[in-house]
GROMACS .gro file of C-alpha atoms in nm:
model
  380
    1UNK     CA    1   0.814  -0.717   3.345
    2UNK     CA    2   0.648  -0.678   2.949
    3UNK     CA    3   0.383  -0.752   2.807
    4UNK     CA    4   0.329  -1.109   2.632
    5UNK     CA    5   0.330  -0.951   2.298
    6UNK     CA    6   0.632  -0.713   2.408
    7UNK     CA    7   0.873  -1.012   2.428
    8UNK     CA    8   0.794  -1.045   2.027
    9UNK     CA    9   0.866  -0.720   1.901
   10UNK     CA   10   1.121  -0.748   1.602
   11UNK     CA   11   1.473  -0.656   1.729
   12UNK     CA   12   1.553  -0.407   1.432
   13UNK     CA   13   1.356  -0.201   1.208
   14UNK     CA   14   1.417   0.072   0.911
   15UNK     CA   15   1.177   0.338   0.944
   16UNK     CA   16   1.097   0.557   0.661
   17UNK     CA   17   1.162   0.843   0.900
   18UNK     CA   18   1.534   0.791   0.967
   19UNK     CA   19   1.810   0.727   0.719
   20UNK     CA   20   1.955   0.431   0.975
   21UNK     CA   21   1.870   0.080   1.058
   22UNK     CA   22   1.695   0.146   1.490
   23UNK     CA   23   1.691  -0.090   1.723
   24UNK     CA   24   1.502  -0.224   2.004
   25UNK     CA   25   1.565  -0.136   2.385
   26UNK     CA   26   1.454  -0.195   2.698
   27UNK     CA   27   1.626   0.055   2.862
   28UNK     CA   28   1.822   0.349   2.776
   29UNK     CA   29   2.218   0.389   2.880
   30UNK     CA   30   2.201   0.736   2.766
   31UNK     CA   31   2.130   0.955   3.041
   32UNK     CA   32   2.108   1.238   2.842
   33UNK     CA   33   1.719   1.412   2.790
   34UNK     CA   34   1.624   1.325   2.472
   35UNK     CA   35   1.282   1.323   2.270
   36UNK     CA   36   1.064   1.066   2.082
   37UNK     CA   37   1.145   1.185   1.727
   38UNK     CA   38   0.772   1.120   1.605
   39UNK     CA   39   0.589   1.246   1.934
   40UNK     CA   40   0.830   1.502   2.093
   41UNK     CA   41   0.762   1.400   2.396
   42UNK     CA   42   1.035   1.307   2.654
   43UNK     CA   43   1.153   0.951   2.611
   44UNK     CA   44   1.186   0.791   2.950
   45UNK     CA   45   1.481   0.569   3.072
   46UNK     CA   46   1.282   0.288   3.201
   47UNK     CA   47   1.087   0.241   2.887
   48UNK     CA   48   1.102   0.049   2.572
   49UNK     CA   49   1.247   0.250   2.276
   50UNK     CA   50   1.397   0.223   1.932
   51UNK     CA   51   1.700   0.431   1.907
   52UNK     CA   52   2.001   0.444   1.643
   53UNK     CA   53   2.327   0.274   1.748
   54UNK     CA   54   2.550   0.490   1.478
   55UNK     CA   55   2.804   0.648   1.670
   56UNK     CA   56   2.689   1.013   1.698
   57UNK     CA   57   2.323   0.980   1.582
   58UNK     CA   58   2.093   1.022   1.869
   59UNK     CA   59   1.745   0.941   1.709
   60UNK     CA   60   1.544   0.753   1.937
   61UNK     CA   61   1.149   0.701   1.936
   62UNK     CA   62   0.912   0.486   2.139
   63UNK     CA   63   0.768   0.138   2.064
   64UNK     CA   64   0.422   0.215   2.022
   65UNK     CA   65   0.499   0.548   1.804
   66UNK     CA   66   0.754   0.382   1.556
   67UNK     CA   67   0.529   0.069   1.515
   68UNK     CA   68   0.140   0.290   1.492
   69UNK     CA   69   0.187   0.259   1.115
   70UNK     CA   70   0.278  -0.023   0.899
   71UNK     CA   71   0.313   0.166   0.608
   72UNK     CA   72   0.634   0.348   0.762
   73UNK     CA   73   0.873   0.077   0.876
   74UNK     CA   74   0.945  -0.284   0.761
   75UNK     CA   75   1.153  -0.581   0.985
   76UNK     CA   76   1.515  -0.609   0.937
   77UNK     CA   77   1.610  -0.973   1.009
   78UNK     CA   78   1.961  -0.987   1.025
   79UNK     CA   79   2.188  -0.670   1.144
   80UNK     CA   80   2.421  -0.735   0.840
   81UNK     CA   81   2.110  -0.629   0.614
   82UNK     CA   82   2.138  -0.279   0.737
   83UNK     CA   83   2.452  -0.234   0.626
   84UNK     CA   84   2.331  -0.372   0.292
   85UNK     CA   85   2.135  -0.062   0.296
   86UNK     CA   86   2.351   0.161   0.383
   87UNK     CA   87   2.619   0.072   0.081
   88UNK     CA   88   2.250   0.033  -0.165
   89UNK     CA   89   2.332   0.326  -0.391
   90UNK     CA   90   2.085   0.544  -0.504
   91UNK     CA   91   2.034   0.578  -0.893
   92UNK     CA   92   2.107   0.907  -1.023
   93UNK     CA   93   1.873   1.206  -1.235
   94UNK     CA   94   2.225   1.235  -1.420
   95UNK     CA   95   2.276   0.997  -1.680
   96UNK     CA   96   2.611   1.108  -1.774
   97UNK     CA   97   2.847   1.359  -1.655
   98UNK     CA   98   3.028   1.518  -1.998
   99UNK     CA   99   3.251   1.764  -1.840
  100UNK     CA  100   3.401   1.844  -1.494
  101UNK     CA  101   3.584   2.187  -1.388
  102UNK     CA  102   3.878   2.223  -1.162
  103UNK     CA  103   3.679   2.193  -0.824
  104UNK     CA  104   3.505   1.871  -0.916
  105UNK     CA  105   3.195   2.003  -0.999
  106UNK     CA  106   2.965   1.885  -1.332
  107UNK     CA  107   2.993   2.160  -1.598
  108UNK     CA  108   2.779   1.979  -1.851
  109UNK     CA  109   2.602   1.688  -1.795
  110UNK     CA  110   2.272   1.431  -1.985
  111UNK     CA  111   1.983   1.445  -1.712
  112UNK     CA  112   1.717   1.224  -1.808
  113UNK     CA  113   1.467   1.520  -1.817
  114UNK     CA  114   1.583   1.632  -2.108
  115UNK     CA  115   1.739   1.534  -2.459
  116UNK     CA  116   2.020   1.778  -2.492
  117UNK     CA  117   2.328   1.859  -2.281
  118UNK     CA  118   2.277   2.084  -2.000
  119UNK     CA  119   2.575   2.298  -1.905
  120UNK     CA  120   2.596   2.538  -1.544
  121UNK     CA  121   2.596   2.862  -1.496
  122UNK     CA  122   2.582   3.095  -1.184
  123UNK     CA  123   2.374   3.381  -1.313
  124UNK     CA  124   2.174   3.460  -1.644
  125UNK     CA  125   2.296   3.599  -1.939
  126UNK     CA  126   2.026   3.828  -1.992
  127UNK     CA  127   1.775   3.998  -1.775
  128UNK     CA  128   1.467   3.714  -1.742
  129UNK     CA  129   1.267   3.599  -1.464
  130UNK     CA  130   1.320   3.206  -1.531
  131UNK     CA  131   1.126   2.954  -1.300
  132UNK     CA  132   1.333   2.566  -1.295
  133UNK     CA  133   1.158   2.345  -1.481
  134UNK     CA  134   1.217   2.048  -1.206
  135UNK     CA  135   1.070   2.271  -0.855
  136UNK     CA  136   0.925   2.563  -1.068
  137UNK     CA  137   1.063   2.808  -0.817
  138UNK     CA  138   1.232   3.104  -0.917
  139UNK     CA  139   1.611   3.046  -1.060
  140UNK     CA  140   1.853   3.231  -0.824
  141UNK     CA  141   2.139   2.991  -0.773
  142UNK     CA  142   2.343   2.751  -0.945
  143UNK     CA  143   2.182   2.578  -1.248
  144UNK     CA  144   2.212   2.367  -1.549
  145UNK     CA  145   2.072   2.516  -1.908
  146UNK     CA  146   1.925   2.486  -2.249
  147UNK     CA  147   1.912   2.814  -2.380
  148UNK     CA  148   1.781   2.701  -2.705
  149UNK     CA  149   1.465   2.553  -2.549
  150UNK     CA  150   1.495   2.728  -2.251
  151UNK     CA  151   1.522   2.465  -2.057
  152UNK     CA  152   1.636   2.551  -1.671
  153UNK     CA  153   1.736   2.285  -1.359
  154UNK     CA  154   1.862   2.458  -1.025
  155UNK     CA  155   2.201   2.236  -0.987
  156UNK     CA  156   2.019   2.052  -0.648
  157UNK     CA  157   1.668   1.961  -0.822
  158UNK     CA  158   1.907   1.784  -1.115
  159UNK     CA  159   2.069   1.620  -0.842
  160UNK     CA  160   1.762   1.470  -0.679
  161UNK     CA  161   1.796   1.075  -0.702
  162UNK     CA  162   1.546   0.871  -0.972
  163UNK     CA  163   1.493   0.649  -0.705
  164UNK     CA  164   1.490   0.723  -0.310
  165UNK     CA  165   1.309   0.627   0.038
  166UNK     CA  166   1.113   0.891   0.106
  167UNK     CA  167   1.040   1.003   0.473
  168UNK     CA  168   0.660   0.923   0.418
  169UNK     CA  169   0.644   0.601   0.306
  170UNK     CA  170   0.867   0.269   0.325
  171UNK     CA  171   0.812   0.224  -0.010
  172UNK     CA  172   1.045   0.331  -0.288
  173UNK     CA  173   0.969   0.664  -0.466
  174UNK     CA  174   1.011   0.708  -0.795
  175UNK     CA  175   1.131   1.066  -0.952
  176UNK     CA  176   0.930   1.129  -1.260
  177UNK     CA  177   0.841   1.447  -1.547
  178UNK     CA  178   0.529   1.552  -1.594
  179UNK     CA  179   0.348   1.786  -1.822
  180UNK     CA  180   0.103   1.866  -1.494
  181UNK     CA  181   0.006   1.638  -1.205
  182UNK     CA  182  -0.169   1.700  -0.917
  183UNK     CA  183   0.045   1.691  -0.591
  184UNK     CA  184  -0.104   1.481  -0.253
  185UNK     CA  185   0.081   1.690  -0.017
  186UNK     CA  186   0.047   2.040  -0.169
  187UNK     CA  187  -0.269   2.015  -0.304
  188UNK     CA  188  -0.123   2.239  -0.596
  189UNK     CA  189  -0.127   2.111  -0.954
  190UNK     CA  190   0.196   2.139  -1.043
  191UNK     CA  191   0.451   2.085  -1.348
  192UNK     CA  192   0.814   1.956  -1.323
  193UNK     CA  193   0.950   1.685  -1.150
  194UNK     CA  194   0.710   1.473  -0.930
  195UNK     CA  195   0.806   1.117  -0.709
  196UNK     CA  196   0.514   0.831  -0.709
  197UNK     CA  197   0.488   0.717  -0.382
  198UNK     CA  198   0.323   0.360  -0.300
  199UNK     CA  199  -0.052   0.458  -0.194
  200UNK     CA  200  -0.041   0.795  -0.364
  201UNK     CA  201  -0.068   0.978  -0.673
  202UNK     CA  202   0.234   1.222  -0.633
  203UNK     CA  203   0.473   1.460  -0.450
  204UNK     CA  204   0.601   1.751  -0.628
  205UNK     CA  205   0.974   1.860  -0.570
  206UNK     CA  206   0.916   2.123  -0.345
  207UNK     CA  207   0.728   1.932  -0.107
  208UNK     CA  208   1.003   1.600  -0.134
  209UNK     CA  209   1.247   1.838  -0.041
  210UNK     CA  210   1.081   1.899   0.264
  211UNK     CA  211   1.270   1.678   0.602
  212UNK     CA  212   1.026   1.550   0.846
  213UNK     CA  213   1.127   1.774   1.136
  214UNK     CA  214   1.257   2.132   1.009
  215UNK     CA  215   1.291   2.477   1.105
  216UNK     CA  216   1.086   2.748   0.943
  217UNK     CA  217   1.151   3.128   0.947
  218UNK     CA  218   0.771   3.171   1.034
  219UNK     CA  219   0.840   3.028   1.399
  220UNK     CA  220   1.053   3.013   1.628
  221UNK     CA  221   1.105   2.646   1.737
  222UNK     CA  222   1.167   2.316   1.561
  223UNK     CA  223   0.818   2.143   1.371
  224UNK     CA  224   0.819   1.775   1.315
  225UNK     CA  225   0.539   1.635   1.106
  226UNK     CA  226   0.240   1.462   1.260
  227UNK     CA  227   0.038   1.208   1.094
  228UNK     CA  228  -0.299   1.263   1.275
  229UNK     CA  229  -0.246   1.621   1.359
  230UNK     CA  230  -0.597   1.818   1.295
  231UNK     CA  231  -0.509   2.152   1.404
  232UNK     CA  232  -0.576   2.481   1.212
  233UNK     CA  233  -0.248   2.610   1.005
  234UNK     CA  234  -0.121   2.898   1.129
  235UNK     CA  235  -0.077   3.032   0.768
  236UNK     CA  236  -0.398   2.998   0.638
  237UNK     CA  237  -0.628   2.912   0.879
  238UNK     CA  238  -0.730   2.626   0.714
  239UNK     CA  239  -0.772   2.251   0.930
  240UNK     CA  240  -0.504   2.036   0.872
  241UNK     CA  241  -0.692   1.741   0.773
  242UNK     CA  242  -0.416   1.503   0.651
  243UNK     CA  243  -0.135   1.571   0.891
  244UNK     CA  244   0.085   1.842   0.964
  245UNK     CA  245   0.385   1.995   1.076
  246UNK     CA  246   0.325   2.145   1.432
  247UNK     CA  247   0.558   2.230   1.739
  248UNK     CA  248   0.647   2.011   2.001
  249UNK     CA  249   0.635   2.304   2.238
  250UNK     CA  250   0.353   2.565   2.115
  251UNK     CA  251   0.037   2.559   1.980
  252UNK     CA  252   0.165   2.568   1.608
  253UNK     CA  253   0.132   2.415   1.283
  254UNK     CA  254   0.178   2.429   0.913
  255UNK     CA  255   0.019   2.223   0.598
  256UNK     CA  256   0.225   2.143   0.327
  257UNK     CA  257   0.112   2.361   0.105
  258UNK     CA  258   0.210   2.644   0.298
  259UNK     CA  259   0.508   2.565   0.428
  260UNK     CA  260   0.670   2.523   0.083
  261UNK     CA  261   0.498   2.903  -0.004
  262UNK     CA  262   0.793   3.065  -0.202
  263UNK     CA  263   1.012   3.315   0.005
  264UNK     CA  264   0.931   3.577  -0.255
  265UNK     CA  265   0.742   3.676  -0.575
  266UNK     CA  266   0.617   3.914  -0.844
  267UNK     CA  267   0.331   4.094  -0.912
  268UNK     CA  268   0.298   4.382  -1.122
  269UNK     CA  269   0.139   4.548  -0.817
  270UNK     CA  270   0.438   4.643  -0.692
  271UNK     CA  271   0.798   4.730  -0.892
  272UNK     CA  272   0.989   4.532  -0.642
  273UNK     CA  273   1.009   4.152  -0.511
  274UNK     CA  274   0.700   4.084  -0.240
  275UNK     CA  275   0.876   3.884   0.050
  276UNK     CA  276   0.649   3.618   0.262
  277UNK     CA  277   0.595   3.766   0.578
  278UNK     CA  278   0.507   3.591   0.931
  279UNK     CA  279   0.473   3.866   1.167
  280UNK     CA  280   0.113   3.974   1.309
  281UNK     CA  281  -0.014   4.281   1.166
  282UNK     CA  282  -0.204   4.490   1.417
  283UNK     CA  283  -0.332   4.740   1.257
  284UNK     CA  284  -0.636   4.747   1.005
  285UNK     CA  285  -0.525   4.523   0.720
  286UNK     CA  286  -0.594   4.523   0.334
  287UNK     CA  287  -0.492   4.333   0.055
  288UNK     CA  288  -0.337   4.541  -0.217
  289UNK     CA  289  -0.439   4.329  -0.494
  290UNK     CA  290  -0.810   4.222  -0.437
  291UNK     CA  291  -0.848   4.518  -0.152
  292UNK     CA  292  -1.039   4.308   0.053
  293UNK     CA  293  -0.977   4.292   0.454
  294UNK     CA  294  -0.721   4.037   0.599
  295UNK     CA  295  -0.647   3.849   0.876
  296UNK     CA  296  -0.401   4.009   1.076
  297UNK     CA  297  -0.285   3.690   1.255
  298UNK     CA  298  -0.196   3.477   0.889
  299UNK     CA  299   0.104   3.521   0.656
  300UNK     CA  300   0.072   3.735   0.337
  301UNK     CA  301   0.319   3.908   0.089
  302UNK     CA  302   0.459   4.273   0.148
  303UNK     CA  303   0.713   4.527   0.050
  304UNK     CA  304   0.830   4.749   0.313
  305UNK     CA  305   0.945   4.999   0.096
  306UNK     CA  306   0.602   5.050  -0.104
  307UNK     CA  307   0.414   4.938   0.207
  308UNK     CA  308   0.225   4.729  -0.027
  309UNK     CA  309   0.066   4.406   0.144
  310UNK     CA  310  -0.123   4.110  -0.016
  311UNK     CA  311  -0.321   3.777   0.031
  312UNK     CA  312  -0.041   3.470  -0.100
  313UNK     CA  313  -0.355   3.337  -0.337
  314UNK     CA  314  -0.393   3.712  -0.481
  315UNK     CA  315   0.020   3.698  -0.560
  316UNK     CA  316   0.071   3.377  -0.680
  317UNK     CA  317  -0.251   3.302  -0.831
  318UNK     CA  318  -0.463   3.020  -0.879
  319UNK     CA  319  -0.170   2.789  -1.070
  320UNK     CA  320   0.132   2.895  -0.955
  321UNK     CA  321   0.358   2.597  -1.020
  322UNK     CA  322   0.235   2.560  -1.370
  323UNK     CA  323   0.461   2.612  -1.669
  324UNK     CA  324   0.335   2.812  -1.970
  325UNK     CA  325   0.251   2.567  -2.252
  326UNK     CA  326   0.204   2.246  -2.009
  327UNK     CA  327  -0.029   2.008  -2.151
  328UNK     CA  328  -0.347   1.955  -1.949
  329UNK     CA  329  -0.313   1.562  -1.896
  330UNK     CA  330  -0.713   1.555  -1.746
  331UNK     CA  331  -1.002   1.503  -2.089
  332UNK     CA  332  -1.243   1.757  -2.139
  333UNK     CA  333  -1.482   1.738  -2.422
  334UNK     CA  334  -1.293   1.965  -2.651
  335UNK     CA  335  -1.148   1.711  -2.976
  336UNK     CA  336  -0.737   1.783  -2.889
  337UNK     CA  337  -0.523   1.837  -2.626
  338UNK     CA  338  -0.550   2.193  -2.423
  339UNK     CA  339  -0.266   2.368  -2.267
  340UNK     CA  340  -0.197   2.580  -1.952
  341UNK     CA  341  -0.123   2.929  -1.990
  342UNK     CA  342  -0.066   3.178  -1.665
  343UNK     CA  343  -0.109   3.523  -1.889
  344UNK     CA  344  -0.282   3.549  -2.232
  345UNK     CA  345  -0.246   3.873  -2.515
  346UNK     CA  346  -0.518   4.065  -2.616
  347UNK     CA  347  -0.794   3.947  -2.391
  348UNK     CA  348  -0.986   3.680  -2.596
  349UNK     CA  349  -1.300   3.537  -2.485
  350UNK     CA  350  -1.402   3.193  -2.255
  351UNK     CA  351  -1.527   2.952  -2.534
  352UNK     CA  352  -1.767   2.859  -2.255
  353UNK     CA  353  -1.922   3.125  -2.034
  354UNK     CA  354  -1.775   3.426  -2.305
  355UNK     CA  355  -1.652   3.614  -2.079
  356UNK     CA  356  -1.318   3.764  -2.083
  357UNK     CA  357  -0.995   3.566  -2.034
  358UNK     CA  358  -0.715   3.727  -1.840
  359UNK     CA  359  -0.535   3.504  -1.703
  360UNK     CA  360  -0.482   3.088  -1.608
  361UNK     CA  361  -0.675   2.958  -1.925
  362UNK     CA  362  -0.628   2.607  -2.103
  363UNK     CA  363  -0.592   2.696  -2.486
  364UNK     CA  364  -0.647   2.436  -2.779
  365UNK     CA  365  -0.283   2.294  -2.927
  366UNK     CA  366  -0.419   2.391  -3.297
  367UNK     CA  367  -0.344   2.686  -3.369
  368UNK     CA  368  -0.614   2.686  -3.642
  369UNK     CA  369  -0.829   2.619  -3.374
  370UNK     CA  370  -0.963   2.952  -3.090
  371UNK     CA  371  -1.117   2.725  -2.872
  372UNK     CA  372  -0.982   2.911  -2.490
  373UNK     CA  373  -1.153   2.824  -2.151
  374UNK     CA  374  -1.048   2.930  -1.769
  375UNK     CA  375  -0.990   2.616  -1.607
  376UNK     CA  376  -1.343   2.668  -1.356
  377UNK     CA  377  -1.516   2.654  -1.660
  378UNK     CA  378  -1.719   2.301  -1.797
  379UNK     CA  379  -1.578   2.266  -2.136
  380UNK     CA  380  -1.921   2.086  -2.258
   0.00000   0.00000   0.00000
């Protein structure tokens, strides 16, 4: 027995969520336990369900989960459209591939992000802390280069697609370079590579690398993302007010813009990398940096052999995906265009509330022209 409107739900769907076409069942032949991949809650036998019918893929979720948001699935008509999908390739960051070596991979290649050659490498020539100019994260794998205008790509952010269907919305997103944009998962302003998603701004390329359900090192079981979770992250404490990723089995859950924290950073408080650490401190707890108390229960940065421990914000800083000499894309009242700057020499003074600038300023592009400002700062 359904429900009037039950006997009318489309046969086969594509949800954003899962790279295959899913289709409709009443009933389950698979007696195996299984999970709703958008819930995690047991899918029963005797219940409608959408589940994949690719040999070895056992996604399945239920009706009313897969269909609660329009903006995540769209009809499939005929089942020889999914396979249309499947073969639909995906346009490529590289533009041309100029060299291969033995083992097939691209030596030197023309990525659209750029307008000379990039050519890989497995470690730097020199002693530099570089940051890629597509995730800015930390180089420490394979990459592609322009020494002359230091220009850096880790080999996977070059390889990111100019066009993809993103897990978060059935539209198509669209890989883009920016000078700085504001990200809508993150809420980090960010430089590098960034897809536009239908109905928002942005998503930087750390959080598009991010899968829907994942495993973090900060807990022990698998977190899946959900839409109209409003918990508290575990990381910062702050409430997850757009969605989050939380655990199917705990009390647990992370925002975006922790979850895609770097694994480790500098600071010139300490000589050597600070690691991201997850376990509870039990003991009185200070941060190195701004020696203020923290919470024992959230993450924060240490060295275990300086015992040095520190808030994320006081380690990374205010704009820590910003490249030096990004140009501020948002108007201010100053006559030409301003650009970010992590670190400034010599200690100059705010063109608007005179005190002194240390670091994270926007500086004028003239360099006739003194006019500095942190970024808090009103610039009329």
């Amino acid at each position: 027995m359904v429900h009037k409107d039950c006997t009318q739900l489309p046969r086969i769907i594509k949800l954003s969520r899962h790279v295959h076409c899913i289709f409709h069942k009443y009933f389950l032949e698979d007696l195996t336990r299984k999970n709703c991949k958008i819930c995690f809650n047991e899918v029963k036998l005797n219940r409608g369900s959408y589940s994949c019918v690719k040999q070895g893929c056992s996604y399945v979720v239920y009706v009313n989960c897969v269909l609660e948001d329009k903006y995540l699935y769209k009809v499939i008509e005929e089942e020889k459209q999914c396979e249309e999908l499947y073969e639909k390739p995906m346009q490529s960051s590289i533009i041309h591939v100029i060299e291969v070596n033995e083992v097939g991979e691209d030596t030197k290649i023309e990525h659209f992000s750029h307008q000379h050659c990039l050519v890989l490498a497995n470690k730097m020539e020199e002693e530099m802390d570089r940051k890629c100019d597509g995730c800015m994260l930390s180089i420490s794998t394979l990459f592609y280069y322009y020494l002359q205008c230091l220009f850096f790509l880790h080999k996977t952010c070059a390889e990111f697609p100019r066009i993809k269907q993103h897990w978060f919305d059935k539209g198509s997103a669209i890989l883009c370079f920016k000078d700085v944009q504001y990200c809508d998962f993150c809420y980090q302003y960010c430089s590098g590579f960034f897809y536009k998603i239908e109905n928002f701004w942005g998503m930087c390329l750390r959080c598009a690398k991010v899968d829907d359900i994942i495993k973090c090192e900060g807990h022990q079981h698998f977190l899946f993302f959900d839409f109209k979770c409003k918990e508290k992250c575990n990381d910062c404490g702050n409430s997850c007010g757009h969605g989050a990723f939380r655990c199917g089995e705990c009390k647990f859950a992370l925002d975006f813009r922790c979850l895609t924290l770097p694994h480790s950073a500098h600071h010139k408080v300490d000589e050597h990398m600070l690691k991201l650490t997850y376990d509870v401190d039990n003991e009185q707890s200070y941060c190195d940096i701004c020696e203020q108390k923290r919470d024992p229960s959230l993450w924060y940065y240490s060295c275990s052999i300086c015992d040095t421990s520190a808030h994320p914000k006081c380690v990374l800083g205010q704009f820590p995906f910003l490249g030096d000499g990004s140009r501020w894309p948002y108007k201010r009242s100053h006559n030409h265009d301003l650009y970010c700057f992590r670190k400034v020499e010599g200690y100059p003074k705010c063109s608007c509330c005179g005190k002194l600038c240390q670091e994270e300023i926007l500086k004028c592009e003239k360099s006739t022209c003194n006019y500095i400002i942190h970024h808090e700062c009103p610039s009329y």
